[in-house]
Amino acid sequence: MKDTPLTWLYAPGDRPCVVAKALASGADVVVIDLEDAVAPDRKAYARSATAELLRDPQPVPVHVRVNALSGPWARDDLAALAPAPGLSGLRLPKVSSPSDVVRVARRAVSAHGGVPPLYALLETALGIERARAVATAHRSLRGIAIGEADLRADLGVHDDAGLDWCRSRVVVAARAAGLAPPTQSVHPDTRDLDGLRASCAHGRALGFLGRAAIHPRQLPVIERAYLPTQEEIERAETVLKAAATEQGAQALADGTFIDAAVVAAAHRTLSLARRI
């Protein structure tokens, strides 16, 4: 996996041809979905097809979104897929408490005998309220994110701005737990690239890093939106040059004050810029 993945492409687990295209799409991570994208009568096939694929290493990291932990399929999903050598992570839908994560960690045993990397999706008001506790539930938890479609339904929110408080709460919870910044939820209109671009800019301003996608055409828009601009790169280089010549807080030629926090942010900017 790239040091900082920015694009996470979902593909339905019961359509191996779509999964194959996703693996060749250029996405940083492919997420095989066994949950919402798969009809009940196709769950067993999706699970077996995914397990077969992940018997071998894949060209890009592959995560699997298993079925809802409270439902009838999750236990079989974990038993079949956690040991798969080609698995890079498990995405857990509708997590509402730390015990959900702990329960999965007890059941999911990887090919190496440990627990695969876990990622919790918060999709209910209760999950958002417990974001900090979920983020610190187990050492194998590597990230948290929001499932916005389900959260909208749970909250009865129609205006996009109605989710901003929840988004910020999850960003803060991830940071407080020492996790990577969350990725944005999917933009459901695959042809609305201008809307996607604007939404990514808003998500970036809130502290998200990268985004899930449901169509390959969304990938370059997401990546470009989350990469630093040339102006940001030049600014970061100026900050680091100044910091290298003089220790401690100081002001740049334009009067901007810089300190250790600004220097750390400049390092993060240039780290992302290396992807360009």
mmCIF file of C-alpha atoms in Angstrom:
data_model
loop_
_atom_site.group_PDB
_atom_site.id
_atom_site.type_symbol
_atom_site.label_atom_id
_atom_site.label_comp_id
_atom_site.label_asym_id
_atom_site.label_seq_id
_atom_site.Cartn_x
_atom_site.Cartn_y
_atom_site.Cartn_z
ATOM 1 C CA MET A 1 0.000 0.000 0.000
ATOM 2 C CA LYS A 2 1.129 3.528 -0.673
ATOM 3 C CA ASP A 3 2.251 5.328 2.461
ATOM 4 C CA THR A 4 -0.794 7.577 2.241
ATOM 5 C CA PRO A 5 -3.650 5.972 0.279
ATOM 6 C CA LEU A 6 -6.095 8.504 -1.117
ATOM 7 C CA THR A 7 -8.466 6.407 -3.221
ATOM 8 C CA TRP A 8 -10.489 3.417 -2.032
ATOM 9 C CA LEU A 9 -12.604 1.814 -4.766
ATOM 10 C CA TYR A 10 -15.581 -0.388 -3.864
ATOM 11 C CA ALA A 11 -16.509 -3.394 -6.005
ATOM 12 C CA PRO A 12 -19.331 -5.918 -5.419
ATOM 13 C CA GLY A 13 -18.068 -9.265 -4.242
ATOM 14 C CA ASP A 14 -20.512 -11.268 -6.372
ATOM 15 C CA ARG A 15 -19.158 -9.776 -9.607
ATOM 16 C CA PRO A 16 -15.578 -11.034 -10.056
ATOM 17 C CA CYS A 17 -15.249 -9.284 -13.428
ATOM 18 C CA VAL A 18 -15.931 -5.918 -11.764
ATOM 19 C CA VAL A 19 -13.453 -6.761 -9.000
ATOM 20 C CA ALA A 20 -10.815 -7.548 -11.635
ATOM 21 C CA LYS A 21 -11.406 -4.165 -13.290
ATOM 22 C CA ALA A 22 -11.156 -2.458 -9.907
ATOM 23 C CA LEU A 23 -7.791 -4.102 -9.277
ATOM 24 C CA ALA A 24 -6.527 -2.631 -12.563
ATOM 25 C CA SER A 25 -8.143 0.799 -12.064
ATOM 26 C CA GLY A 26 -5.268 2.570 -10.341
ATOM 27 C CA ALA A 27 -7.061 2.815 -6.990
ATOM 28 C CA ASP A 28 -4.752 2.790 -3.987
ATOM 29 C CA VAL A 29 -6.997 0.241 -2.235
ATOM 30 C CA VAL A 30 -9.791 -1.966 -3.576
ATOM 31 C CA VAL A 31 -12.652 -2.709 -1.195
ATOM 32 C CA ILE A 32 -14.635 -5.821 -2.055
ATOM 33 C CA ASP A 33 -18.146 -5.341 -0.733
ATOM 34 C CA LEU A 34 -20.089 -8.264 0.675
ATOM 35 C CA GLU A 35 -22.705 -6.075 2.342
ATOM 36 C CA ASP A 36 -24.916 -3.484 0.636
ATOM 37 C CA ALA A 37 -23.845 -4.286 -2.928
ATOM 38 C CA VAL A 38 -24.791 -7.984 -2.682
ATOM 39 C CA ALA A 39 -28.328 -9.404 -2.597
ATOM 40 C CA PRO A 40 -29.140 -11.920 0.171
ATOM 41 C CA ASP A 41 -29.303 -14.860 -2.229
ATOM 42 C CA ARG A 42 -25.820 -13.976 -3.543
ATOM 43 C CA LYS A 43 -24.049 -13.643 -0.183
ATOM 44 C CA ALA A 44 -22.595 -17.162 -0.124
ATOM 45 C CA TYR A 45 -21.318 -16.877 -3.690
ATOM 46 C CA ALA A 46 -19.768 -13.456 -3.026
ATOM 47 C CA ARG A 47 -17.985 -14.827 0.037
ATOM 48 C CA SER A 48 -16.602 -17.900 -1.745
ATOM 49 C CA ALA A 49 -15.536 -15.924 -4.823
ATOM 50 C CA THR A 50 -13.728 -13.387 -2.644
ATOM 51 C CA ALA A 51 -12.042 -16.093 -0.576
ATOM 52 C CA GLU A 52 -10.862 -17.759 -3.776
ATOM 53 C CA LEU A 53 -9.418 -14.508 -5.116
ATOM 54 C CA LEU A 54 -7.619 -13.736 -1.870
ATOM 55 C CA ARG A 55 -5.882 -17.090 -1.703
ATOM 56 C CA ASP A 56 -3.087 -15.264 -3.543
ATOM 57 C CA PRO A 57 -1.467 -11.841 -3.081
ATOM 58 C CA GLN A 58 -3.015 -9.084 -5.195
ATOM 59 C CA PRO A 59 -1.408 -6.226 -7.162
ATOM 60 C CA VAL A 60 -2.931 -3.639 -4.807
ATOM 61 C CA PRO A 61 -4.133 -3.913 -1.202
ATOM 62 C CA VAL A 62 -7.575 -5.490 -0.947
ATOM 63 C CA HIS A 63 -9.958 -4.838 1.916
ATOM 64 C CA VAL A 64 -13.281 -6.601 2.387
ATOM 65 C CA ARG A 65 -16.383 -4.991 3.801
ATOM 66 C CA VAL A 66 -18.081 -7.863 5.590
ATOM 67 C CA ASN A 67 -21.773 -8.047 6.333
ATOM 68 C CA ALA A 68 -23.374 -6.327 9.320
ATOM 69 C CA LEU A 69 -21.914 -7.719 12.521
ATOM 70 C CA SER A 70 -25.361 -8.270 14.037
ATOM 71 C CA GLY A 71 -26.662 -10.172 11.009
ATOM 72 C CA PRO A 72 -26.573 -13.822 9.929
ATOM 73 C CA TRP A 73 -23.628 -13.649 7.523
ATOM 74 C CA ALA A 74 -20.811 -11.859 9.328
ATOM 75 C CA ARG A 75 -19.532 -14.863 11.268
ATOM 76 C CA ASP A 76 -19.077 -16.893 8.088
ATOM 77 C CA ASP A 77 -17.482 -13.901 6.348
ATOM 78 C CA LEU A 78 -14.868 -13.569 9.079
ATOM 79 C CA ALA A 79 -14.134 -17.295 9.198
ATOM 80 C CA ALA A 80 -13.653 -17.518 5.432
ATOM 81 C CA LEU A 81 -11.752 -14.299 4.790
ATOM 82 C CA ALA A 82 -9.677 -13.351 7.830
ATOM 83 C CA PRO A 83 -7.100 -16.119 7.125
ATOM 84 C CA ALA A 84 -6.835 -15.265 3.405
ATOM 85 C CA PRO A 85 -3.204 -14.452 2.443
ATOM 86 C CA GLY A 86 -4.322 -11.736 0.013
ATOM 87 C CA LEU A 87 -6.414 -9.829 2.554
ATOM 88 C CA SER A 88 -5.088 -6.417 3.636
ATOM 89 C CA GLY A 89 -7.923 -5.305 5.884
ATOM 90 C CA LEU A 90 -11.478 -5.848 7.079
ATOM 91 C CA ARG A 91 -14.027 -3.035 6.977
ATOM 92 C CA LEU A 92 -16.703 -3.438 9.619
ATOM 93 C CA PRO A 93 -20.094 -1.887 8.841
ATOM 94 C CA LYS A 94 -22.501 -0.302 11.314
ATOM 95 C CA VAL A 95 -20.134 -0.370 14.290
ATOM 96 C CA SER A 96 -21.944 1.159 17.254
ATOM 97 C CA SER A 97 -19.723 0.264 20.208
ATOM 98 C CA PRO A 98 -16.182 -0.786 21.130
ATOM 99 C CA SER A 99 -17.471 -4.284 21.861
ATOM 100 C CA ASP A 100 -18.271 -4.738 18.159
ATOM 101 C CA VAL A 101 -14.599 -4.266 17.305
ATOM 102 C CA VAL A 102 -13.394 -6.460 20.171
ATOM 103 C CA ARG A 103 -15.761 -9.238 19.133
ATOM 104 C CA VAL A 104 -14.420 -9.211 15.585
ATOM 105 C CA ALA A 105 -10.822 -9.155 16.823
ATOM 106 C CA ARG A 106 -11.508 -12.318 18.809
ATOM 107 C CA ARG A 107 -12.996 -14.145 15.852
ATOM 108 C CA ALA A 108 -10.818 -12.954 12.977
ATOM 109 C CA VAL A 109 -7.496 -14.774 12.777
ATOM 110 C CA SER A 110 -5.198 -13.840 9.903
ATOM 111 C CA ALA A 111 -2.919 -16.097 7.877
ATOM 112 C CA HIS A 112 -0.093 -15.126 10.252
ATOM 113 C CA GLY A 113 -2.029 -15.944 13.394
ATOM 114 C CA GLY A 114 -2.782 -12.356 14.397
ATOM 115 C CA VAL A 115 -5.726 -10.084 13.679
ATOM 116 C CA PRO A 116 -6.048 -8.446 10.251
ATOM 117 C CA PRO A 117 -6.121 -4.635 10.185
ATOM 118 C CA LEU A 118 -9.640 -3.510 11.100
ATOM 119 C CA TYR A 119 -11.526 -0.407 9.952
ATOM 120 C CA ALA A 120 -14.755 0.621 11.661
ATOM 121 C CA LEU A 121 -17.582 2.306 9.760
ATOM 122 C CA LEU A 122 -19.783 4.520 11.925
ATOM 123 C CA GLU A 123 -23.249 4.673 10.393
ATOM 124 C CA THR A 124 -25.611 5.491 13.259
ATOM 125 C CA ALA A 125 -26.052 8.276 15.787
ATOM 126 C CA LEU A 126 -24.892 5.883 18.514
ATOM 127 C CA GLY A 127 -21.751 5.036 16.577
ATOM 128 C CA ILE A 128 -20.916 8.720 16.153
ATOM 129 C CA GLU A 129 -21.489 9.367 19.855
ATOM 130 C CA ARG A 130 -19.034 6.576 20.686
ATOM 131 C CA ALA A 131 -16.454 7.477 18.028
ATOM 132 C CA ARG A 132 -13.582 8.019 20.485
ATOM 133 C CA ALA A 133 -14.289 4.766 22.340
ATOM 134 C CA VAL A 134 -14.525 2.822 19.074
ATOM 135 C CA ALA A 135 -11.283 4.363 17.830
ATOM 136 C CA THR A 136 -9.421 3.021 20.871
ATOM 137 C CA ALA A 137 -11.245 -0.316 21.145
ATOM 138 C CA HIS A 138 -8.417 -2.609 19.968
ATOM 139 C CA ARG A 139 -4.806 -2.362 18.822
ATOM 140 C CA SER A 140 -5.731 -3.910 15.463
ATOM 141 C CA LEU A 141 -8.094 -1.061 14.624
ATOM 142 C CA ARG A 142 -6.345 1.083 12.014
ATOM 143 C CA GLY A 143 -9.054 3.544 11.072
ATOM 144 C CA ILE A 144 -12.589 4.841 11.462
ATOM 145 C CA ALA A 145 -14.862 6.423 8.865
ATOM 146 C CA ILE A 146 -18.486 7.413 8.324
ATOM 147 C CA GLY A 147 -21.060 5.543 6.270
ATOM 148 C CA GLU A 148 -23.044 8.603 5.286
ATOM 149 C CA ALA A 149 -26.024 7.021 3.519
ATOM 150 C CA ASP A 150 -27.050 5.044 6.589
ATOM 151 C CA LEU A 151 -26.215 7.922 8.919
ATOM 152 C CA ARG A 152 -28.431 10.279 6.920
ATOM 153 C CA ALA A 153 -31.305 7.846 7.240
ATOM 154 C CA ASP A 154 -30.737 7.386 10.969
ATOM 155 C CA LEU A 155 -30.603 11.121 11.624
ATOM 156 C CA GLY A 156 -33.285 12.141 9.132
ATOM 157 C CA VAL A 157 -30.816 14.604 7.593
ATOM 158 C CA HIS A 158 -31.393 15.810 4.028
ATOM 159 C CA ASP A 159 -29.103 18.831 3.779
ATOM 160 C CA ASP A 160 -25.452 17.872 3.362
ATOM 161 C CA ALA A 161 -24.424 20.446 5.956
ATOM 162 C CA GLY A 162 -26.401 18.489 8.531
ATOM 163 C CA LEU A 163 -23.598 15.917 8.639
ATOM 164 C CA ASP A 164 -20.716 18.341 9.214
ATOM 165 C CA TRP A 165 -20.798 18.070 13.006
ATOM 166 C CA CYS A 166 -20.645 14.263 12.740
ATOM 167 C CA ARG A 167 -17.799 14.496 10.243
ATOM 168 C CA SER A 168 -15.765 16.752 12.487
ATOM 169 C CA ARG A 169 -16.402 14.540 15.492
ATOM 170 C CA VAL A 170 -15.000 11.520 13.657
ATOM 171 C CA VAL A 171 -11.967 13.473 12.424
ATOM 172 C CA VAL A 172 -11.199 14.573 15.989
ATOM 173 C CA ALA A 173 -11.779 11.080 17.409
ATOM 174 C CA ALA A 174 -9.366 9.534 14.903
ATOM 175 C CA ARG A 175 -6.696 12.093 15.666
ATOM 176 C CA ALA A 176 -7.145 11.733 19.416
ATOM 177 C CA ALA A 177 -6.714 7.967 19.077
ATOM 178 C CA GLY A 178 -3.547 8.322 17.002
ATOM 179 C CA LEU A 179 -5.192 6.944 13.859
ATOM 180 C CA ALA A 180 -4.829 8.206 10.315
ATOM 181 C CA PRO A 181 -7.309 10.888 9.235
ATOM 182 C CA PRO A 182 -10.604 9.339 8.110
ATOM 183 C CA THR A 183 -11.476 8.918 4.455
ATOM 184 C CA GLN A 184 -14.621 10.558 3.131
ATOM 185 C CA SER A 185 -17.710 8.530 2.386
ATOM 186 C CA VAL A 186 -18.661 7.860 -1.233
ATOM 187 C CA HIS A 187 -20.200 10.475 -3.523
ATOM 188 C CA PRO A 188 -23.196 8.530 -4.867
ATOM 189 C CA ASP A 189 -23.625 10.337 -8.214
ATOM 190 C CA THR A 190 -20.872 8.847 -10.362
ATOM 191 C CA ARG A 191 -21.407 11.364 -13.202
ATOM 192 C CA ASP A 192 -21.387 14.479 -11.025
ATOM 193 C CA LEU A 193 -17.644 15.078 -11.082
ATOM 194 C CA ASP A 194 -17.976 18.789 -10.352
ATOM 195 C CA GLY A 195 -20.046 17.998 -7.286
ATOM 196 C CA LEU A 196 -17.504 15.374 -6.261
ATOM 197 C CA ARG A 197 -14.679 17.883 -6.653
ATOM 198 C CA ALA A 198 -16.465 20.460 -4.491
ATOM 199 C CA SER A 199 -17.384 17.860 -1.889
ATOM 200 C CA CYS A 200 -13.770 16.662 -1.679
ATOM 201 C CA ALA A 201 -12.579 20.235 -1.160
ATOM 202 C CA HIS A 202 -15.042 20.574 1.701
ATOM 203 C CA GLY A 203 -13.972 17.252 3.197
ATOM 204 C CA ARG A 204 -10.324 18.218 2.975
ATOM 205 C CA ALA A 205 -11.114 21.472 4.809
ATOM 206 C CA LEU A 206 -12.740 19.427 7.589
ATOM 207 C CA GLY A 207 -9.663 17.228 8.021
ATOM 208 C CA PHE A 208 -10.449 14.144 5.935
ATOM 209 C CA LEU A 209 -7.737 12.547 3.806
ATOM 210 C CA GLY A 210 -8.775 10.644 0.701
ATOM 211 C CA ARG A 211 -12.125 9.208 -0.241
ATOM 212 C CA ALA A 212 -14.009 6.033 -1.082
ATOM 213 C CA ALA A 213 -15.335 5.712 -4.643
ATOM 214 C CA ILE A 214 -17.864 3.539 -6.441
ATOM 215 C CA HIS A 215 -16.676 4.113 -10.019
ATOM 216 C CA PRO A 216 -13.170 4.390 -11.520
ATOM 217 C CA ARG A 217 -14.010 7.750 -13.135
ATOM 218 C CA GLN A 218 -14.122 9.243 -9.630
ATOM 219 C CA LEU A 219 -10.550 8.266 -8.767
ATOM 220 C CA PRO A 220 -8.534 11.020 -10.503
ATOM 221 C CA VAL A 221 -10.886 13.695 -9.158
ATOM 222 C CA ILE A 222 -10.426 12.434 -5.610
ATOM 223 C CA GLU A 223 -6.665 12.124 -5.905
ATOM 224 C CA ARG A 224 -6.253 15.584 -7.395
ATOM 225 C CA ALA A 225 -8.486 17.132 -4.747
ATOM 226 C CA TYR A 226 -6.421 15.679 -1.914
ATOM 227 C CA LEU A 227 -2.985 16.301 -3.350
ATOM 228 C CA PRO A 228 -1.344 19.628 -2.443
ATOM 229 C CA THR A 229 -1.422 22.399 -5.018
ATOM 230 C CA GLN A 230 1.781 23.836 -6.441
ATOM 231 C CA GLU A 231 1.263 26.895 -4.265
ATOM 232 C CA GLU A 232 0.961 24.711 -1.162
ATOM 233 C CA ILE A 233 4.107 22.801 -2.100
ATOM 234 C CA GLU A 234 6.088 25.992 -2.578
ATOM 235 C CA ARG A 235 4.788 27.342 0.696
ATOM 236 C CA ALA A 236 5.822 24.171 2.527
ATOM 237 C CA GLU A 237 9.296 24.318 0.988
ATOM 238 C CA THR A 238 9.655 27.927 2.143
ATOM 239 C CA VAL A 239 8.645 26.977 5.678
ATOM 240 C CA LEU A 240 11.112 24.094 5.871
ATOM 241 C CA LYS A 241 13.928 26.173 4.424
ATOM 242 C CA ALA A 242 13.325 28.849 7.057
ATOM 243 C CA ALA A 243 13.120 26.252 9.824
ATOM 244 C CA ALA A 244 16.424 24.723 8.731
ATOM 245 C CA THR A 245 18.276 28.031 9.057
ATOM 246 C CA GLU A 246 16.801 29.228 12.335
ATOM 247 C CA GLN A 247 15.483 27.246 15.289
ATOM 248 C CA GLY A 248 12.292 28.101 17.155
ATOM 249 C CA ALA A 249 9.353 30.318 16.261
ATOM 250 C CA GLN A 250 9.934 32.981 13.644
ATOM 251 C CA ALA A 251 8.231 35.120 11.016
ATOM 252 C CA LEU A 252 8.644 34.655 7.278
ATOM 253 C CA ALA A 253 9.385 37.542 4.937
ATOM 254 C CA ASP A 254 5.655 38.084 4.337
ATOM 255 C CA GLY A 255 5.051 38.366 8.080
ATOM 256 C CA THR A 256 3.541 34.903 8.550
ATOM 257 C CA PHE A 257 4.416 33.363 11.907
ATOM 258 C CA ILE A 258 5.722 29.790 11.901
ATOM 259 C CA ASP A 259 6.430 27.398 14.728
ATOM 260 C CA ALA A 260 6.807 23.645 15.258
ATOM 261 C CA ALA A 261 3.182 22.929 14.322
ATOM 262 C CA VAL A 262 3.522 24.806 11.030
ATOM 263 C CA VAL A 263 6.743 22.944 10.281
ATOM 264 C CA ALA A 264 5.052 19.595 10.960
ATOM 265 C CA ALA A 265 2.244 20.529 8.575
ATOM 266 C CA ALA A 266 4.804 21.450 5.918
ATOM 267 C CA HIS A 267 6.406 18.028 6.237
ATOM 268 C CA ARG A 268 2.981 16.392 5.738
ATOM 269 C CA THR A 269 2.349 18.502 2.648
ATOM 270 C CA LEU A 270 5.621 17.496 1.015
ATOM 271 C CA SER A 271 5.071 13.873 1.940
ATOM 272 C CA LEU A 272 1.792 13.934 0.017
ATOM 273 C CA ALA A 273 3.424 15.843 -2.830
ATOM 274 C CA ARG A 274 5.779 12.943 -3.492
ATOM 275 C CA ARG A 275 2.818 11.072 -5.009
ATOM 276 C CA ILE A 276 2.600 13.579 -7.883
#
